[in-house]
mmCIF file of N, CA and C in Angstrom:
data_model
loop_
_atom_site.group_PDB
_atom_site.id
_atom_site.type_symbol
_atom_site.label_atom_id
_atom_site.label_comp_id
_atom_site.label_asym_id
_atom_site.label_seq_id
_atom_site.Cartn_x
_atom_site.Cartn_y
_atom_site.Cartn_z
ATOM 1 N N MET A 1 16.465 -2.630 -22.107
ATOM 2 C CA MET A 1 16.264 -4.030 -22.738
ATOM 3 C C MET A 1 15.226 -4.518 -22.163
ATOM 4 N N ILE A 2 14.555 -5.420 -23.040
ATOM 5 C CA ILE A 2 13.041 -5.523 -22.370
ATOM 6 C C ILE A 2 13.421 -7.251 -21.932
ATOM 7 N N GLU A 3 13.539 -7.646 -20.884
ATOM 8 C CA GLU A 3 13.455 -9.155 -20.749
ATOM 9 C C GLU A 3 12.380 -10.088 -21.201
ATOM 10 N N LEU A 4 12.725 -11.043 -21.725
ATOM 11 C CA LEU A 4 11.425 -11.834 -21.796
ATOM 12 C C LEU A 4 11.676 -13.523 -21.978
ATOM 13 N N PRO A 5 10.597 -14.503 -21.524
ATOM 14 C CA PRO A 5 11.311 -15.481 -21.108
ATOM 15 C C PRO A 5 11.927 -16.245 -22.170
ATOM 16 N N GLY A 6 12.450 -17.282 -21.336
ATOM 17 C CA GLY A 6 13.536 -18.155 -23.107
ATOM 18 C C GLY A 6 14.822 -17.552 -23.001
ATOM 19 N N GLY A 7 15.233 -16.768 -22.492
ATOM 20 C CA GLY A 7 16.440 -15.983 -22.549
ATOM 21 C C GLY A 7 16.388 -15.368 -23.281
ATOM 22 N N LEU A 8 14.808 -14.679 -24.217
ATOM 23 C CA LEU A 8 15.012 -13.413 -25.317
ATOM 24 C C LEU A 8 15.204 -12.489 -24.547
ATOM 25 N N ALA A 9 15.732 -11.528 -25.630
ATOM 26 C CA ALA A 9 15.485 -9.936 -24.899
ATOM 27 C C ALA A 9 14.813 -9.212 -26.236
ATOM 28 N N ILE A 10 14.532 -7.712 -26.328
ATOM 29 C CA ILE A 10 14.164 -6.976 -27.145
ATOM 30 C C ILE A 10 14.846 -5.855 -26.975
ATOM 31 N N ILE A 11 15.407 -5.210 -27.835
ATOM 32 C CA ILE A 11 16.040 -3.794 -27.525
ATOM 33 C C ILE A 11 15.593 -3.203 -28.916
ATOM 34 N N ALA A 12 15.939 -1.766 -28.570
ATOM 35 C CA ALA A 12 15.728 -0.835 -30.129
ATOM 36 C C ALA A 12 16.678 0.440 -30.048
ATOM 37 N N ASP A 13 16.727 0.836 -31.344
ATOM 38 C CA ASP A 13 17.758 1.783 -31.884
ATOM 39 C C ASP A 13 16.840 2.849 -32.431
ATOM 40 N N GLU A 14 17.111 3.241 -32.759
ATOM 41 C CA GLU A 14 16.208 4.651 -33.429
ATOM 42 C C GLU A 14 15.365 4.471 -34.608
ATOM 43 N N HIS A 15 15.679 3.267 -35.124
ATOM 44 C CA HIS A 15 14.708 2.848 -36.192
ATOM 45 C C HIS A 15 14.025 1.394 -36.477
ATOM 46 N N GLN A 16 14.092 0.635 -35.109
ATOM 47 C CA GLN A 16 13.696 -0.222 -34.990
ATOM 48 C C GLN A 16 13.445 -1.326 -33.945
ATOM 49 N N TYR A 17 13.082 -2.216 -33.777
ATOM 50 C CA TYR A 17 13.044 -3.257 -32.351
ATOM 51 C C TYR A 17 13.754 -4.576 -32.489
ATOM 52 N N ILE A 18 14.573 -4.612 -31.934
ATOM 53 C CA ILE A 18 15.478 -6.188 -32.072
ATOM 54 C C ILE A 18 15.349 -6.833 -31.268
ATOM 55 N N VAL A 19 15.026 -8.338 -31.781
ATOM 56 C CA VAL A 19 14.631 -9.257 -30.877
ATOM 57 C C VAL A 19 16.235 -10.299 -30.775
ATOM 58 N N GLY A 20 16.762 -11.156 -29.533
ATOM 59 C CA GLY A 20 17.860 -11.524 -29.952
ATOM 60 C C GLY A 20 17.925 -12.028 -28.445
ATOM 61 N N ARG A 21 19.117 -12.868 -28.094
ATOM 62 C CA ARG A 21 19.456 -13.275 -27.045
ATOM 63 C C ARG A 21 20.940 -12.551 -26.900
ATOM 64 N N PRO A 22 20.680 -11.804 -25.644
ATOM 65 C CA PRO A 22 21.732 -10.920 -25.388
ATOM 66 C C PRO A 22 22.988 -11.782 -25.218
ATOM 67 N N ARG A 23 24.114 -11.106 -25.636
ATOM 68 C CA ARG A 23 25.396 -11.993 -25.128
ATOM 69 C C ARG A 23 25.511 -10.976 -24.224
ATOM 70 N N LYS A 24 26.798 -12.471 -23.269
ATOM 71 C CA LYS A 24 27.126 -11.747 -22.078
ATOM 72 C C LYS A 24 28.543 -11.033 -22.753
ATOM 73 N N ALA A 25 28.366 -9.935 -22.192
ATOM 74 C CA ALA A 25 30.061 -8.928 -22.047
ATOM 75 C C ALA A 25 30.972 -8.814 -21.285
ATOM 76 N N ALA A 26 32.190 -9.621 -21.969
ATOM 77 C CA ALA A 26 33.423 -9.317 -21.414
ATOM 78 C C ALA A 26 34.002 -8.965 -20.635
ATOM 79 N N GLN A 27 35.008 -8.715 -19.790
ATOM 80 C CA GLN A 27 35.263 -7.311 -19.172
ATOM 81 C C GLN A 27 36.173 -6.650 -20.435
ATOM 82 N N GLY A 28 35.995 -5.682 -19.993
ATOM 83 C CA GLY A 28 36.703 -4.764 -21.012
ATOM 84 C C GLY A 28 36.024 -4.677 -22.488
ATOM 85 N N ASP A 29 35.049 -5.368 -22.806
ATOM 86 C CA ASP A 29 34.428 -5.828 -23.905
ATOM 87 C C ASP A 29 33.496 -4.898 -24.332
ATOM 88 N N ASN A 30 33.581 -4.255 -25.680
ATOM 89 C CA ASN A 30 32.286 -3.301 -25.792
ATOM 90 C C ASN A 30 30.777 -3.755 -26.141
ATOM 91 N N LYS A 31 30.516 -4.997 -26.154
ATOM 92 C CA LYS A 31 29.547 -5.943 -26.825
ATOM 93 C C LYS A 31 28.394 -5.621 -25.849
ATOM 94 N N ALA A 32 28.016 -4.560 -25.055
ATOM 95 C CA ALA A 32 26.447 -4.515 -24.347
ATOM 96 C C ALA A 32 25.885 -4.179 -25.683
ATOM 97 N N GLY A 33 24.619 -4.407 -25.261
ATOM 98 C CA GLY A 33 23.285 -4.135 -26.282
ATOM 99 C C GLY A 33 23.320 -5.178 -27.639
ATOM 100 N N LYS A 34 24.326 -5.815 -27.633
ATOM 101 C CA LYS A 34 24.544 -6.349 -28.659
ATOM 102 C C LYS A 34 24.043 -7.921 -28.255
ATOM 103 N N MET A 35 23.170 -8.556 -29.500
ATOM 104 C CA MET A 35 22.086 -9.409 -29.554
ATOM 105 C C MET A 35 23.120 -10.591 -30.739
ATOM 106 N N SER A 36 22.626 -11.901 -30.232
ATOM 107 C CA SER A 36 22.843 -13.260 -30.910
ATOM 108 C C SER A 36 21.322 -13.396 -31.868
ATOM 109 N N ASN A 37 21.876 -13.843 -32.751
ATOM 110 C CA ASN A 37 20.788 -13.975 -33.955
ATOM 111 C C ASN A 37 19.356 -13.096 -33.919
ATOM 112 N N PRO A 38 20.022 -11.733 -34.038
ATOM 113 C CA PRO A 38 19.304 -10.584 -34.141
ATOM 114 C C PRO A 38 18.002 -10.761 -35.401
ATOM 115 N N ARG A 39 16.742 -10.132 -35.149
ATOM 116 C CA ARG A 39 15.704 -10.058 -36.216
ATOM 117 C C ARG A 39 15.184 -8.173 -35.887
ATOM 118 N N TYR A 40 14.763 -8.105 -36.866
ATOM 119 C CA TYR A 40 14.470 -6.517 -36.406
ATOM 120 C C TYR A 40 13.042 -6.556 -36.623
ATOM 121 N N TYR A 41 12.459 -5.693 -36.122
ATOM 122 C CA TYR A 41 11.149 -5.197 -36.608
ATOM 123 C C TYR A 41 10.719 -3.877 -36.233
ATOM 124 N N ARG A 42 9.659 -3.441 -37.069
ATOM 125 C CA ARG A 42 9.295 -1.744 -37.126
ATOM 126 C C ARG A 42 8.450 -1.404 -35.967
ATOM 127 N N THR A 43 7.704 -2.641 -35.370
ATOM 128 C CA THR A 43 7.081 -2.508 -33.968
ATOM 129 C C THR A 43 7.297 -3.061 -32.877
ATOM 130 N N LEU A 44 6.919 -2.533 -31.504
ATOM 131 C CA LEU A 44 7.089 -3.330 -30.509
ATOM 132 C C LEU A 44 5.758 -4.834 -30.580
ATOM 133 N N ALA A 45 4.440 -4.533 -30.950
ATOM 134 C CA ALA A 45 3.999 -5.513 -30.855
ATOM 135 C C ALA A 45 4.581 -6.566 -31.878
ATOM 136 N N GLY A 46 4.876 -6.461 -33.442
ATOM 137 C CA GLY A 46 5.632 -7.694 -33.975
ATOM 138 C C GLY A 46 6.425 -8.141 -33.250
ATOM 139 N N ALA A 47 7.640 -7.480 -32.816
ATOM 140 C CA ALA A 47 8.717 -7.983 -32.227
ATOM 141 C C ALA A 47 8.435 -8.839 -30.826
ATOM 142 N N VAL A 48 7.399 -8.690 -29.934
ATOM 143 C CA VAL A 48 6.612 -9.418 -29.196
ATOM 144 C C VAL A 48 6.027 -10.683 -29.640
ATOM 145 N N LYS A 49 5.643 -10.490 -30.863
ATOM 146 C CA LYS A 49 4.849 -11.615 -31.229
ATOM 147 C C LYS A 49 6.027 -12.690 -31.986
ATOM 148 N N GLU A 50 7.305 -12.202 -32.754
ATOM 149 C CA GLU A 50 8.064 -13.168 -33.194
ATOM 150 C C GLU A 50 9.104 -13.751 -31.779
ATOM 151 N N ALA A 51 8.980 -13.232 -30.597
ATOM 152 C CA ALA A 51 9.404 -13.579 -29.679
ATOM 153 C C ALA A 51 8.807 -14.659 -29.481
ATOM 154 N N ALA A 52 7.117 -14.709 -28.996
ATOM 155 C CA ALA A 52 6.380 -15.871 -28.754
ATOM 156 C C ALA A 52 6.710 -16.899 -29.911
ATOM 157 N N ALA A 53 6.852 -16.580 -31.234
ATOM 158 C CA ALA A 53 6.772 -17.890 -31.975
ATOM 159 C C ALA A 53 8.663 -18.375 -31.775
ATOM 160 N N GLN A 54 9.392 -17.618 -31.349
ATOM 161 C CA GLN A 54 10.818 -18.086 -31.239
ATOM 162 C C GLN A 54 10.782 -19.392 -30.291
ATOM 163 N N ALA A 55 10.126 -18.370 -29.023
ATOM 164 C CA ALA A 55 10.008 -19.399 -27.876
ATOM 165 C C ALA A 55 9.559 -21.054 -27.950
ATOM 166 N N MET A 56 8.514 -20.849 -29.378
ATOM 167 C CA MET A 56 7.912 -22.097 -29.257
ATOM 168 C C MET A 56 8.613 -22.687 -30.341
ATOM 169 N N ARG A 57 9.465 -22.461 -31.124
ATOM 170 C CA ARG A 57 10.118 -23.003 -31.868
ATOM 171 C C ARG A 57 11.315 -24.207 -30.929
ATOM 172 N N GLU A 58 11.845 -23.019 -30.038
ATOM 173 C CA GLU A 58 12.591 -23.463 -29.193
ATOM 174 C C GLU A 58 12.058 -24.849 -28.584
ATOM 175 N N LYS A 59 10.894 -24.755 -27.925
ATOM 176 C CA LYS A 59 9.921 -25.685 -27.019
ATOM 177 C C LYS A 59 10.412 -26.855 -28.172
ATOM 178 N N VAL A 60 10.129 -26.586 -29.196
ATOM 179 C CA VAL A 60 9.874 -27.642 -29.767
ATOM 180 C C VAL A 60 11.363 -28.530 -30.492
ATOM 181 N N ARG A 61 12.323 -27.763 -30.650
ATOM 182 C CA ARG A 61 14.006 -27.604 -30.764
ATOM 183 C C ARG A 61 14.253 -29.012 -29.591
ATOM 184 N N THR A 62 13.984 -28.208 -28.653
ATOM 185 C CA THR A 62 14.802 -28.908 -27.181
ATOM 186 C C THR A 62 13.860 -30.342 -26.685
ATOM 187 N N ASP A 63 12.600 -30.393 -27.616
ATOM 188 C CA ASP A 63 11.542 -31.762 -27.461
ATOM 189 C C ASP A 63 10.456 -31.291 -25.972
ATOM 190 N N GLU A 64 11.034 -29.971 -25.718
ATOM 191 C CA GLU A 64 9.748 -30.014 -24.517
ATOM 192 C C GLU A 64 8.502 -30.150 -24.901
ATOM 193 N N ILE A 65 8.197 -29.973 -25.990
ATOM 194 C CA ILE A 65 6.590 -30.033 -27.011
ATOM 195 C C ILE A 65 7.037 -31.155 -27.978
ATOM 196 N N THR A 66 6.433 -32.543 -28.339
ATOM 197 C CA THR A 66 6.907 -33.388 -29.009
ATOM 198 C C THR A 66 5.280 -34.041 -29.689
ATOM 199 N N GLY A 67 4.177 -33.492 -29.202
ATOM 200 C CA GLY A 67 3.023 -33.371 -30.082
ATOM 201 C C GLY A 67 2.286 -32.848 -30.318
ATOM 202 N N LEU A 68 1.442 -32.366 -31.708
ATOM 203 C CA LEU A 68 1.213 -31.470 -32.373
ATOM 204 C C LEU A 68 -0.123 -30.790 -31.468
ATOM 205 N N LYS A 69 -0.815 -32.045 -30.889
ATOM 206 C CA LYS A 69 -2.175 -31.474 -29.946
ATOM 207 C C LYS A 69 -1.495 -30.635 -29.000
ATOM 208 N N GLU A 70 -0.192 -30.676 -27.994
ATOM 209 C CA GLU A 70 0.463 -29.874 -27.015
ATOM 210 C C GLU A 70 0.817 -29.088 -27.987
ATOM 211 N N PHE A 71 1.510 -28.825 -29.083
ATOM 212 C CA PHE A 71 1.920 -27.493 -29.422
ATOM 213 C C PHE A 71 0.563 -26.758 -29.764
ATOM 214 N N ILE A 72 -0.508 -27.180 -29.805
ATOM 215 C CA ILE A 72 -1.750 -26.109 -30.474
ATOM 216 C C ILE A 72 -2.136 -25.548 -29.443
ATOM 217 N N ALA A 73 -2.340 -26.715 -28.265
ATOM 218 C CA ALA A 73 -2.446 -25.749 -27.157
ATOM 219 C C ALA A 73 -1.548 -24.789 -26.374
ATOM 220 N N GLU A 74 -0.118 -25.290 -26.098
ATOM 221 C CA GLU A 74 0.663 -24.167 -25.880
ATOM 222 C C GLU A 74 0.416 -23.148 -26.870
ATOM 223 N N TYR A 75 0.476 -23.095 -27.925
ATOM 224 C CA TYR A 75 0.649 -22.011 -28.764
ATOM 225 C C TYR A 75 -0.747 -21.378 -28.837
ATOM 226 N N GLN A 76 -1.741 -21.929 -28.946
ATOM 227 C CA GLN A 76 -3.367 -20.878 -28.240
ATOM 228 C C GLN A 76 -3.177 -19.942 -27.004
ATOM 229 N N LYS A 77 -2.443 -20.397 -26.269
ATOM 230 C CA LYS A 77 -1.945 -20.212 -24.624
ATOM 231 C C LYS A 77 -1.434 -18.870 -25.070
ATOM 232 N N VAL A 78 -0.217 -19.010 -25.845
ATOM 233 C CA VAL A 78 0.622 -17.614 -26.165
ATOM 234 C C VAL A 78 0.176 -16.917 -26.806
ATOM 235 N N ILE A 79 -0.517 -17.262 -27.862
ATOM 236 C CA ILE A 79 -1.139 -16.139 -28.913
ATOM 237 C C ILE A 79 -2.121 -15.545 -27.879
ATOM 238 N N ALA A 80 -2.724 -16.187 -27.177
ATOM 239 C CA ALA A 80 -4.044 -15.353 -26.486
ATOM 240 C C ALA A 80 -3.439 -14.296 -25.498
ATOM 241 N N GLU A 81 -2.418 -14.882 -24.385
ATOM 242 C CA GLU A 81 -1.312 -14.112 -23.818
ATOM 243 C C GLU A 81 -1.029 -12.845 -24.310
ATOM 244 N N ILE A 82 -0.287 -13.021 -25.786
ATOM 245 C CA ILE A 82 0.600 -11.952 -26.403
ATOM 246 C C ILE A 82 -0.860 -10.911 -26.768
ATOM 247 N N GLN A 83 -1.639 -11.616 -27.369
ATOM 248 C CA GLN A 83 -3.071 -10.637 -27.947
ATOM 249 C C GLN A 83 -3.360 -9.710 -26.708
ATOM 250 N N GLU A 84 -3.546 -10.061 -25.733
ATOM 251 C CA GLU A 84 -3.990 -9.652 -24.204
ATOM 252 C C GLU A 84 -2.723 -8.289 -23.996
ATOM 253 N N LEU A 85 -1.621 -8.671 -23.874
ATOM 254 C CA LEU A 85 -0.655 -7.851 -23.700
ATOM 255 C C LEU A 85 -0.352 -6.876 -24.495
ATOM 256 N N THR A 86 -0.586 -7.028 -25.742
ATOM 257 C CA THR A 86 0.079 -5.752 -26.900
ATOM 258 C C THR A 86 -0.788 -5.511 -27.490
ATOM 259 N N GLU A 87 -2.453 -5.964 -26.887
ATOM 260 C CA GLU A 87 -3.864 -4.659 -27.194
ATOM 261 C C GLU A 87 -3.886 -3.313 -27.024
ATOM 262 N N PRO A 88 -3.029 -2.911 -26.009
ATOM 263 C CA PRO A 88 -2.596 -1.932 -26.190
ATOM 264 C C PRO A 88 -1.755 -1.003 -27.041
ATOM 265 N N LEU A 89 -0.791 -1.666 -27.509
ATOM 266 C CA LEU A 89 0.197 -1.155 -28.705
ATOM 267 C C LEU A 89 -0.327 -1.000 -30.259
ATOM 268 N N ASN A 90 -1.756 -1.483 -30.064
ATOM 269 C CA ASN A 90 -2.556 -1.420 -31.480
ATOM 270 C C ASN A 90 -3.357 -0.408 -31.565
ATOM 271 N N VAL A 91 -2.738 0.764 -31.851
ATOM 272 C CA VAL A 91 -3.316 2.133 -31.655
ATOM 273 C C VAL A 91 -3.797 2.516 -33.132
#
């Protein structure tokens, strides 16, 4: 599991990458590797970009970002960081 900011994580199976919020497994429960609100991606780069978009939506939802200029500034910062981090994946 790749843990990301905002409580998100990326897991994978033999077909895809899965972005979501990891579920807490109860004792004796077989929920390890299960995600709440999963979304599925063919590439890791796509999964990371979507995780960034989800984080931005969460900031708007929780009123951490309330203005358009503030959103754009934060979005540009996040996109630049994601592009830098995922550049080696764009083969």
